[in-house]
Coordinates of C-alpha atoms and ligand atoms in Angstrom, one line a residue:
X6 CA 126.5 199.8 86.3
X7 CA 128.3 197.4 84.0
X8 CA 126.8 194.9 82.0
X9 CA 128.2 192.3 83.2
X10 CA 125.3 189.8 81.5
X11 CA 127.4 190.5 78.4
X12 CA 130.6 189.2 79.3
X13 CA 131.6 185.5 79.0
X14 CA 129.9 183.5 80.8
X15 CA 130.6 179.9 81.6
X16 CA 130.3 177.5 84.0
X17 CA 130.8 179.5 87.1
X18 CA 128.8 177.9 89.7
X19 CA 131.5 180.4 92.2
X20 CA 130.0 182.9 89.8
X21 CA 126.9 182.7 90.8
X22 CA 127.2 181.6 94.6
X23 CA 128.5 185.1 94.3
X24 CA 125.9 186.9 92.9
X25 CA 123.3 185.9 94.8
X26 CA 124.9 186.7 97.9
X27 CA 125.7 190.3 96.6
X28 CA 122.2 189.9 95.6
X29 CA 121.1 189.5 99.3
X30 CA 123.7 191.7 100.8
X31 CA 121.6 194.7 98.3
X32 CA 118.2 193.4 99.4
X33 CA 119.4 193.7 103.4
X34 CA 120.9 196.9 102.6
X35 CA 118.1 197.9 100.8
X36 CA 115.5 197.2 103.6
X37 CA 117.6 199.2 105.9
X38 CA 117.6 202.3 103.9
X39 CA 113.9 202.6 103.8
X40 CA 113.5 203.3 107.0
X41 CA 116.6 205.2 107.7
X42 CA 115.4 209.1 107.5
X43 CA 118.3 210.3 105.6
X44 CA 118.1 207.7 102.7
X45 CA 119.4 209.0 99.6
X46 CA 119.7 205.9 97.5
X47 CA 117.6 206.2 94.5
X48 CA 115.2 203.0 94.4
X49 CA 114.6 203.0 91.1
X50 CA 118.3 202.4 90.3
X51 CA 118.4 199.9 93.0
X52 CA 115.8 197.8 91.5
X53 CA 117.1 197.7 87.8
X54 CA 120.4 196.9 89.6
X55 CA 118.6 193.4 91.2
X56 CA 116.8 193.3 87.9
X57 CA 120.0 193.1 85.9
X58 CA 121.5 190.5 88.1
X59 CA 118.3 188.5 88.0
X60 CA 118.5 188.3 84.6
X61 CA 122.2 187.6 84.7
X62 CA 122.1 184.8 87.1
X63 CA 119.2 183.3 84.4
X64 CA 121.3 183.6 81.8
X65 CA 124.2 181.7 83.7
X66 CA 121.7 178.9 84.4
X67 CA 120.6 178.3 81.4
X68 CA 123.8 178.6 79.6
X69 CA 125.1 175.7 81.9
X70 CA 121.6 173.4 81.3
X71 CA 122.1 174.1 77.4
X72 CA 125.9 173.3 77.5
X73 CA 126.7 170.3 74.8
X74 CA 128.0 168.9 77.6
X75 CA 124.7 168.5 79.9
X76 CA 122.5 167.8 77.0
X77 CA 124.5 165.0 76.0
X78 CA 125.0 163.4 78.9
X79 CA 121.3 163.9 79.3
X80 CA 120.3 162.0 76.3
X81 CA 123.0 159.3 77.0
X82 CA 121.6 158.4 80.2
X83 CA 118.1 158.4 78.9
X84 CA 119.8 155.4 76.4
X85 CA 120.7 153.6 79.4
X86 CA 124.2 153.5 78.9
X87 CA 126.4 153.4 82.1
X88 CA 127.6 156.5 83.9
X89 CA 131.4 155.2 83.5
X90 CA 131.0 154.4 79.4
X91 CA 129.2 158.4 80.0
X92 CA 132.1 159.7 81.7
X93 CA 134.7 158.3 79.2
X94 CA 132.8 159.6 76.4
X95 CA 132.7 162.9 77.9
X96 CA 136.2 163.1 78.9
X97 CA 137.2 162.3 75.4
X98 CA 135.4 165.2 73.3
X99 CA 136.0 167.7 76.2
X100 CA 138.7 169.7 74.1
X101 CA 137.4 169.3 70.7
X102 CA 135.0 171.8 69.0
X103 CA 131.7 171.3 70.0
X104 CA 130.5 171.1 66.1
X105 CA 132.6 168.4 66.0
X106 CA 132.0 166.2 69.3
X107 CA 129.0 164.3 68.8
X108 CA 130.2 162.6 65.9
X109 CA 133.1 162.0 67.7
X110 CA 130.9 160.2 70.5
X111 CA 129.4 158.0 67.8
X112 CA 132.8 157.4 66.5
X113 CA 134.2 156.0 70.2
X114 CA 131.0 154.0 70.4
X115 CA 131.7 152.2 67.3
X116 CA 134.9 151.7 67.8
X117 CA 133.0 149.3 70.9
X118 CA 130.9 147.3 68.6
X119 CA 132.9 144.5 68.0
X120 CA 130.7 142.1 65.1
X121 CA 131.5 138.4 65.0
X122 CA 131.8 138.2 61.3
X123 CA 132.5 134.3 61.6
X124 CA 129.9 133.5 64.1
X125 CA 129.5 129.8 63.2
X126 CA 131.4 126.6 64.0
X127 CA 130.9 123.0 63.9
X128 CA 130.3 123.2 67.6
X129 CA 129.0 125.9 69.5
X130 CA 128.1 126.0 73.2
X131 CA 125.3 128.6 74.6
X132 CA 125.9 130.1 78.0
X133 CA 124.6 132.0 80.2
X134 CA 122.1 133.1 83.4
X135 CA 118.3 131.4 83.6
X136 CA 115.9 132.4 81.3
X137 CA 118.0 134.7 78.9
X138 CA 116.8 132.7 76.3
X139 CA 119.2 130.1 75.1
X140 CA 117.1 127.1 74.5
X141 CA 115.0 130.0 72.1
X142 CA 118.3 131.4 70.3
X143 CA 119.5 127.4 69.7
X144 CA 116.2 126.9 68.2
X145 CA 116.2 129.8 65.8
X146 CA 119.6 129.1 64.3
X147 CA 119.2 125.8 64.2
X148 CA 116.0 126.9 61.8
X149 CA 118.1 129.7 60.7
X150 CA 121.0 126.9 59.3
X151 CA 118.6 123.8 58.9
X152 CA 115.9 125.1 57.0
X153 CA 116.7 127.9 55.2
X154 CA 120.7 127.4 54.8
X155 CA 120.0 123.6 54.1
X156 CA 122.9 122.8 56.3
X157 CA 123.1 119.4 58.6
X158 CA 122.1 120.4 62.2
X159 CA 122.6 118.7 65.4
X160 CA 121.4 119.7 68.7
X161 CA 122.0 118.6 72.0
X162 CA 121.2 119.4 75.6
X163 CA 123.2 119.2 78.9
X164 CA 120.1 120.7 80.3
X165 CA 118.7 118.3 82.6
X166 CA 118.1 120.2 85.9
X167 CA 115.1 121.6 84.8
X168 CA 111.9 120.2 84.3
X169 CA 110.5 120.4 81.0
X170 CA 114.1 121.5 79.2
X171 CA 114.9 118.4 77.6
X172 CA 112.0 118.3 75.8
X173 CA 111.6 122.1 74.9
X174 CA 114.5 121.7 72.7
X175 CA 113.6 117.6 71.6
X176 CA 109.7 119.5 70.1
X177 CA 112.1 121.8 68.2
X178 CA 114.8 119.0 66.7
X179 CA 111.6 117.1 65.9
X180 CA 109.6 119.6 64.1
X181 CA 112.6 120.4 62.3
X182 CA 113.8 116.9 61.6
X183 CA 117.5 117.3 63.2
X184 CA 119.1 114.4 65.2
X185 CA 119.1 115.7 69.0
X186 CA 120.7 114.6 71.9
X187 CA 120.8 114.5 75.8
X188 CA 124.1 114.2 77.8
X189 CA 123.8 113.2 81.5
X190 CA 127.3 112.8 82.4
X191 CA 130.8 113.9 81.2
X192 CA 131.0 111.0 79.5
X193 CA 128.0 110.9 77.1
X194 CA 129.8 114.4 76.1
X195 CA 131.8 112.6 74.3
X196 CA 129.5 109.9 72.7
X197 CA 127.2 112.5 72.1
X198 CA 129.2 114.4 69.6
X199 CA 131.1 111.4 67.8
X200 CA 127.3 110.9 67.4
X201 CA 126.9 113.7 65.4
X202 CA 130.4 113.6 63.1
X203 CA 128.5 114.1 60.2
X204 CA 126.8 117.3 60.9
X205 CA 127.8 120.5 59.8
X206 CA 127.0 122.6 62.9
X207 CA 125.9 121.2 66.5
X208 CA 124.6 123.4 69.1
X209 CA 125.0 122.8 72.7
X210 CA 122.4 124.2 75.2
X211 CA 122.9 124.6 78.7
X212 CA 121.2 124.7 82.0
X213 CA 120.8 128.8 82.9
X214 CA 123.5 129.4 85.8
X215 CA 123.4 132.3 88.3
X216 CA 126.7 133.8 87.9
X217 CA 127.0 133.3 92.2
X218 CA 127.1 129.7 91.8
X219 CA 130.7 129.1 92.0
X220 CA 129.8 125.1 91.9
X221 CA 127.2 124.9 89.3
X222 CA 130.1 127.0 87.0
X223 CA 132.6 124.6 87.9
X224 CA 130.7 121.7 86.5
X225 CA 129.2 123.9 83.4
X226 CA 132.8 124.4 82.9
X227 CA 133.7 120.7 82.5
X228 CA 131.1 120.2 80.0
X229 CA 132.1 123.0 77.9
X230 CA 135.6 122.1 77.9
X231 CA 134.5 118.3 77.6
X232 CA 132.8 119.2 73.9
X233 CA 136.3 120.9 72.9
X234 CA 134.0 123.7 71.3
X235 CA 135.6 126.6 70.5
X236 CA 133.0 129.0 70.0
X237 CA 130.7 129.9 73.2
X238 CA 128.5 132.3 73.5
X239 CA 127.2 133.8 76.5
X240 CA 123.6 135.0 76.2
X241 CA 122.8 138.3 77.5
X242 CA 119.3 139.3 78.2
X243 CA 118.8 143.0 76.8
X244 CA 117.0 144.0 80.1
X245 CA 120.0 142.9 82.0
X246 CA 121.1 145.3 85.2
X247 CA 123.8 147.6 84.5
X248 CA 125.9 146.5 87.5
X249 CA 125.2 142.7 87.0
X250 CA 127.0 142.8 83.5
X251 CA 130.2 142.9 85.3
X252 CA 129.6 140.5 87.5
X253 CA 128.2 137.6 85.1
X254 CA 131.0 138.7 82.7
X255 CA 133.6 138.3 85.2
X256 CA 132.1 134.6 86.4
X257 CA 131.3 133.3 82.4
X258 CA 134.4 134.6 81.6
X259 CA 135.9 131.7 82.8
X260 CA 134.3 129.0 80.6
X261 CA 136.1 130.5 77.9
X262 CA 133.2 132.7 76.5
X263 CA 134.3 134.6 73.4
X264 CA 131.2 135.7 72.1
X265 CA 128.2 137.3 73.0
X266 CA 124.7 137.0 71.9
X267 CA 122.3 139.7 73.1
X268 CA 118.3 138.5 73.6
X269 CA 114.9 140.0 73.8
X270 CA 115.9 143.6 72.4
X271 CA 112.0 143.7 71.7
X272 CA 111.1 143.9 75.0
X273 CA 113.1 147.3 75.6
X274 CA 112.9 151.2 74.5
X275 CA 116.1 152.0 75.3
X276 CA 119.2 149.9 74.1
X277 CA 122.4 151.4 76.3
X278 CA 122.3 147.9 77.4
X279 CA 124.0 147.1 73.9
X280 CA 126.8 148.8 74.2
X281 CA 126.9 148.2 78.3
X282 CA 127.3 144.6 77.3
X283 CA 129.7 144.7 74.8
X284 CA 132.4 147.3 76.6
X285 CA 132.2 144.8 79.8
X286 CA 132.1 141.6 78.0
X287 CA 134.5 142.6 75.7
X288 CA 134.0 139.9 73.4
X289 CA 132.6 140.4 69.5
X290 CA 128.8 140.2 69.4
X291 CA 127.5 137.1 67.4
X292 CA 123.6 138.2 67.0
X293 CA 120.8 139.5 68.6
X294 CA 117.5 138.1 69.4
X295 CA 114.2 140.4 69.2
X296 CA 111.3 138.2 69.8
X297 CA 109.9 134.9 70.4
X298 CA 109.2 134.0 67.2
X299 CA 111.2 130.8 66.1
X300 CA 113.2 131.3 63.5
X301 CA 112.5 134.9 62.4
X302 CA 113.6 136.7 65.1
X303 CA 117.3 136.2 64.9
X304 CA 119.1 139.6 63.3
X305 CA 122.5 140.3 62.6
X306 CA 122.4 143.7 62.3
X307 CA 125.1 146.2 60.8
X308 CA 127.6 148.3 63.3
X309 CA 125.7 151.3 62.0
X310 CA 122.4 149.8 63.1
X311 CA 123.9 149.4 66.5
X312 CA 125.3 152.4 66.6
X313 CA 121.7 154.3 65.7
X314 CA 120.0 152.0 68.4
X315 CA 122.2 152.5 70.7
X316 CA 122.2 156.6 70.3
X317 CA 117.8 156.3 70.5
X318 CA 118.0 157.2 66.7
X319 CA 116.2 154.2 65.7
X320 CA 113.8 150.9 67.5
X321 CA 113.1 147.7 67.2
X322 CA 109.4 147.6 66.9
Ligands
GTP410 N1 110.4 138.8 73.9 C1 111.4 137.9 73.7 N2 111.3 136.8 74.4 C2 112.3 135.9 74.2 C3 113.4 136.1 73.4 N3 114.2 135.0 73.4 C4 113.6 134.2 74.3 N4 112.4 134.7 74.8 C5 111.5 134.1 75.8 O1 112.2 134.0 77.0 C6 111.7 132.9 77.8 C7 112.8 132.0 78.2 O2 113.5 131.5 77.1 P1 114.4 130.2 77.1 O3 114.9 130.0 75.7 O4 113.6 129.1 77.7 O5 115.5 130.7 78.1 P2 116.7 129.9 78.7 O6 117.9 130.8 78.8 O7 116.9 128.7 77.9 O8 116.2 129.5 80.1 P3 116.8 128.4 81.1 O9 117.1 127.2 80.3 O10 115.7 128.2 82.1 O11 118.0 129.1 81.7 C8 110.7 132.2 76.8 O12 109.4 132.6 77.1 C9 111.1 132.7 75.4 O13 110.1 132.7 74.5 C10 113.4 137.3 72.6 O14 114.3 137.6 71.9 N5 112.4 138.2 72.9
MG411 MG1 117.0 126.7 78.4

């Protein structure tokens, strides 16, 4: 019989579909002839027939599990990153040498990591869905710019829905000696600011929005666009769902967001969710936050550090 193991043999799921039914078609044929009196088939030839195909149809299997293909998209999807950012990965090194693919995949994920290289402004507005960690990030850049940049600081809150907000962010101003401020109204916006003319950087925090609340957007909105800040950053929690990104993106969007600031990239193995962010935010990534600690735990790491996070080469601790 021919070898047929030998020859080339991809994919093929046909292929084997196939082979095993040729494979069962021999076995009933084969059960037949033992009891037929004139049987002249030779059994042992039979049998290392099945044996070859065996081995050929193992061979097929594990050529197609240990394709670059399947083992890439394997190890992407242990990273977390979304099936579609998989798919369009995929598609893209499909006809280029298979030496040369994965560092084309890294390539095409840098390409997505957009850095904010100017993150700072004299007013900057912090964004996003309820408990991210925004009243946290304010705090650490404020100690960030305050303490260690020796740059005037202002904060204020619009954050008076929740109990206990105003003064999480008031302990912080005081401990670090920085003139803080609460806005009730659209009008203290204003006030608020003209208050603060002198510093060099003021930070906004805002009461966490579910990105359902059409209402509660509205009127974030009108704050945002009342402090005439051009730099707002939605804060995006690490952990957040894959198919949530879109729609929070698609709801914040509409405050003017044009920045992103990822939290709590402590509290996760895997960091897919880096690169699921910034391809559906599609905004430049200001920072990222990677623990509680106020101010250390502010990074802005390189696009190559990204990059090796995000392929499960490297962890934040
Ligand atoms: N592990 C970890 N925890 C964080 C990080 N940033 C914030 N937190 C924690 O997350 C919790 C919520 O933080 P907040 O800063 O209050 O979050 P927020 O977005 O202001 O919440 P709301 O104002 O209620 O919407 C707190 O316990 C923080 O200590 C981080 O980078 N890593
Ligand atoms: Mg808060």
């Amino acid at each position: 019989m021919e070898d047929i193991s030998k020859k080339n043999l991809h994919v093929s799921d046909n292929i084997q579909n196939d082979l095993l039914e040729a494979l069962a078609e021999r076995a009933s044929t084969n059960e037949k002839e033992k009891y037929e009196p004139n049987n002249k088939t030779d059994n042992s030839e039979l049998l290392s027939e099945m044996e070859q195909i065996k081995n050929m149809i193992n061979t097929l299997v594990l050529n197609k599990e240990d394709s670059f293909e399947n083992k890439t998209e394997k190890h992407l999807e242990k990273q977390d990153i979304s099936r579609g950012i998989i798919e369009y990965l995929l598609l893209k090194v499909k006809n280029i040498d298979d030496k040369e693919k994965l560092n084309k995949i890294k390539e095409l994920i840098k390409e997505e990591i957009i850095l904010e290289e100017n993150y700072l402004d004299k007013i900057m507005v912090f964004v996003g869905p309820t408990g991210v960690g925004k009243t946290t990030t304010i705090a650490k850049l404020a100690g960030k710019l305050a303490l260690l940049e020796k740059k005037n600081v202002g904060l204020i809150t619009i954050d008076t829905y929740r109990i206990g907000a105003v003064e999480q962010l008031k302990t912080y101003a005081e401990i670090m000696n920085i003139p803080f401020n609460v806005v009730f109204n659209l009008k203290d916006m204003e006030s608020a600011i003209k208050s603060m003319e002198n510093c060099d950087v003021i930070l906004i925090d805002t009461t966490g929005r579910s990105s359902k609340n059409t209402m509660q957007l509205s009127e974030l909105r009108a704050y945002v666009e009342k402090s005439n800040a051009k730099n707002i950053n939605l804060v995006l929690s690490s952990s957040v769902k894959n198919t949530d990104i879109k729609v929070i993106a698609d709801s914040y969007r509409n405050l003017g967001v044009n920045r992103v600031v990822i939290t709590k990239l402590d509290e996760t193995s895997t960091y897919g969710s880096i690169l699921n962010i910034l391809k559906e935010v599609n905004v430049p990534l200001s920072f990222i936050t990677t623990g509680q600690n106020v101010p250390e735990d502010i990074k802005f790491p390189s696009k190559e550090e990204l990059l090796s996070l995000i392929m499960g080469e490297n962890s934040i601790c």
